[in-house]
Amino acid sequence: MSDAPLYFDHNATSPLAAGVFEAMRPYLQEAYHNPSSASETARPVRVAIEEARRSTATLLGAERADQVRFTSGGTESIHAAFFSACHGGPKGNRDRIGIGGAEHSATQGAAQRWSEAGYRVSTLPVDDRGCLALADLQSFLDEGDVAFVSILAANNETGAQQDLTGFAEAITNAGARWHVDAVQMPGKAPIPKGAWGAHWLSVSGHKFGAPKGVGALYSADPSHQPRWLAGGGQEHQQRGGTENVAGIVGLGVAAQRAHERAQDGPRCAAWADLRDRLEARLCQAIPGAYVHASGGPRVPNTTFVCLPGLPAEFLLPMIEQGGLLASAGSACDATHWKPSPVLLAMGVDPEHASASLRLSLGPETTQEQVDRAVEILVQAHAWLRPGEAS
Ligand code: PLP
């Protein structure tokens, strides 16, 4: 596999973590039985799902396994959280929803859907790191009538970590409820016990070594969680539909690995050192290069670097030919060449936003791979901007 391209796009999706495929395989072959079947043969399948629920609960900072519901991924989890808070339409005067100014399109889409159902949606201001200040959240809440707030824990493009201290108190004092999009957290930084006091929290398996098509929703109060997919009685009557058993088992194993990784401070620090090495070398070799959102905490694997004068539209195909895979921001937007809305919300000018590249390392990325990635980028720069290399 030495000819495989270097993969620096782990925030878009990740390969399966060690042991995940092996754990899943029996549930695709001999243990294929429907977990809802009354037969004794299906019992081990039900047991496997509950085992996965326990390790996912630990990852999500849940106190109890029954606070976890399995979903098809981050987008469904986010929509389920919005549904839980907003179904039935505004209660009394509570018709306002607030979302951060640098949210993933899944959150923007969910908010748009509920604006069509009568809610007033506000996009809350963010600073030059894409983060929301507690004072700005408070001002929004003080205007009254807020039903729900949804906010990112770590930005998928820049890796910037939102300080969520005080959010629970401010939001619950205002009588509102809230959700944390923690899709980019597992394996990179710990999710605290109690999930920052949020009412809901979302993750997606394929971002941390589980397969695509499986995710989880944490709910602080699962007994009051409404049914968001009507059908069979699966997932405590709240999400009908036969379970993605193999995916759930894979999620459970990946959750265990991700939890251990995020708790391992020295390992996370070494990961951040590799990322910092990448940034330092690029900034040294490419005139004017700089890193977005670097003035505060970021998850250790992510960098979003501006390479002025090198539009990502031209740079990405060239580095792919050289053997390096990266992205220009959210993978969900990769087919539309427009500047990253996250960077624009942070106040980055459109020309610099268009010349920005996200590199996201995996837990197994090595120093040699980082150095090779820099070489490929520097060569592409020399080809596209001859005479400029330092
Ligand atoms: N939220 C964030 C921060 C993400 O990065 C993503 C995926 O890129 C999602 C939500 C959506 O997750 P999924 O693609 O699993 O539905």
mmCIF file with all atom_site columns, C-alpha atoms and ligand atoms in Angstrom, residues 11-12 72-76 78 104 106-107 152 154-156 181-184 204-207 214 330-332 358, ligand 1:
data_model
loop_
_atom_site.group_PDB
_atom_site.id
_atom_site.type_symbol
_atom_site.label_atom_id
_atom_site.label_alt_id
_atom_site.label_comp_id
_atom_site.label_asym_id
_atom_site.label_entity_id
_atom_site.label_seq_id
_atom_site.pdbx_PDB_ins_code
_atom_site.Cartn_x
_atom_site.Cartn_y
_atom_site.Cartn_z
_atom_site.occupancy
_atom_site.B_iso_or_equiv
_atom_site.pdbx_formal_charge
_atom_site.auth_seq_id
_atom_site.auth_comp_id
_atom_site.auth_asym_id
_atom_site.auth_atom_id
_atom_site.pdbx_PDB_model_num
ATOM   1  C CA . ASN A 1 11  ? -12.174 15.237 9.370  1.00 0.00 ? 11  ASN A CA 1
ATOM   2  C CA . ALA A 1 12  ? -14.072 14.278 6.203  1.00 0.00 ? 12  ALA A CA 1
ATOM   3  C CA . SER A 1 72  ? -27.515 6.824  10.915 1.00 0.00 ? 72  SER A CA 1
ATOM   4  C CA . GLY A 1 73  ? -24.876 9.510  11.596 1.00 0.00 ? 73  GLY A CA 1
ATOM   5  C CA . GLY A 1 74  ? -24.261 13.106 12.584 1.00 0.00 ? 74  GLY A CA 1
ATOM   6  C CA . THR A 1 75  ? -26.920 14.633 10.364 1.00 0.00 ? 75  THR A CA 1
ATOM   7  C CA . GLU A 1 76  ? -29.684 12.417 11.716 1.00 0.00 ? 76  GLU A CA 1
ATOM   8  C CA . ILE A 1 78  ? -28.639 16.734 14.847 1.00 0.00 ? 78  ILE A CA 1
ATOM   9  C CA . HIS A 1 104 ? -22.012 22.576 9.876  1.00 0.00 ? 104 HIS A CA 1
ATOM   10 C CA . ALA A 1 106 ? -26.471 19.753 8.910  1.00 0.00 ? 106 ALA A CA 1
ATOM   11 C CA . THR A 1 107 ? -27.314 22.235 11.677 1.00 0.00 ? 107 THR A CA 1
ATOM   12 C CA . LEU A 1 152 ? -20.518 23.186 17.669 1.00 0.00 ? 152 LEU A CA 1
ATOM   13 C CA . ALA A 1 154 ? -15.130 21.697 17.621 1.00 0.00 ? 154 ALA A CA 1
ATOM   14 C CA . ASN A 1 155 ? -15.213 23.234 14.182 1.00 0.00 ? 155 ASN A CA 1
ATOM   15 C CA . ASN A 1 156 ? -14.872 20.683 11.381 1.00 0.00 ? 156 ASN A CA 1
ATOM   16 C CA . ASP A 1 181 ? -22.639 19.105 17.755 1.00 0.00 ? 181 ASP A CA 1
ATOM   17 C CA . ALA A 1 182 ? -19.642 17.098 18.968 1.00 0.00 ? 182 ALA A CA 1
ATOM   18 C CA . VAL A 1 183 ? -19.086 15.271 15.669 1.00 0.00 ? 183 VAL A CA 1
ATOM   19 C CA . GLN A 1 184 ? -15.434 16.352 15.472 1.00 0.00 ? 184 GLN A CA 1
ATOM   20 C CA . SER A 1 204 ? -20.996 10.376 13.839 1.00 0.00 ? 204 SER A CA 1
ATOM   21 C CA . GLY A 1 205 ? -19.169 7.030  13.666 1.00 0.00 ? 205 GLY A CA 1
ATOM   22 C CA . HIS A 1 206 ? -17.214 7.498  10.469 1.00 0.00 ? 206 HIS A CA 1
ATOM   23 C CA . LYS A 1 207 ? -15.327 10.458 11.941 1.00 0.00 ? 207 LYS A CA 1
ATOM   24 C CA . VAL A 1 214 ? -24.015 4.970  12.022 1.00 0.00 ? 214 VAL A CA 1
ATOM   25 C CA . SER A 1 330 ? -16.245 20.820 4.672  1.00 0.00 ? 330 SER A CA 1
ATOM   26 C CA . ALA A 1 331 ? -16.401 17.673 2.556  1.00 0.00 ? 331 ALA A CA 1
ATOM   27 C CA . CYS A 1 332 ? -20.117 18.282 2.117  1.00 0.00 ? 332 CYS A CA 1
ATOM   28 C CA . ARG A 1 358 ? -7.708  21.913 5.463  1.00 0.00 ? 358 ARG A CA 1
HETATM 29 N N1 . PLP B 2 .   ? -21.346 18.091 12.144 1.00 0.00 ? 1   PLP B N1 1
HETATM 30 C C1 . PLP B 2 .   ? -20.035 18.224 11.875 1.00 0.00 ? 1   PLP B C1 1
HETATM 31 C C2 . PLP B 2 .   ? -19.213 19.156 12.703 1.00 0.00 ? 1   PLP B C2 1
HETATM 32 C C3 . PLP B 2 .   ? -19.444 17.500 10.840 1.00 0.00 ? 1   PLP B C3 1
HETATM 33 O O1 . PLP B 2 .   ? -18.140 17.624 10.584 1.00 0.00 ? 1   PLP B O1 1
HETATM 34 C C4 . PLP B 2 .   ? -20.266 16.610 10.077 1.00 0.00 ? 1   PLP B C4 1
HETATM 35 C C5 . PLP B 2 .   ? -19.697 15.874 8.936  1.00 0.00 ? 1   PLP B C5 1
HETATM 36 O O2 . PLP B 2 .   ? -18.774 16.355 8.290  1.00 0.00 ? 1   PLP B O2 1
HETATM 37 C C6 . PLP B 2 .   ? -21.628 16.487 10.411 1.00 0.00 ? 1   PLP B C6 1
HETATM 38 C C7 . PLP B 2 .   ? -22.123 17.247 11.450 1.00 0.00 ? 1   PLP B C7 1
HETATM 39 C C8 . PLP B 2 .   ? -22.528 15.543 9.671  1.00 0.00 ? 1   PLP B C8 1
HETATM 40 O O3 . PLP B 2 .   ? -22.177 14.212 9.923  1.00 0.00 ? 1   PLP B O3 1
HETATM 41 P P1 . PLP B 2 .   ? -22.609 13.015 8.927  1.00 0.00 ? 1   PLP B P1 1
HETATM 42 O O4 . PLP B 2 .   ? -21.930 13.271 7.628  1.00 0.00 ? 1   PLP B O4 1
HETATM 43 O O5 . PLP B 2 .   ? -22.154 11.786 9.587  1.00 0.00 ? 1   PLP B O5 1
HETATM 44 O O6 . PLP B 2 .   ? -24.078 13.066 8.794  1.00 0.00 ? 1   PLP B O6 1
#
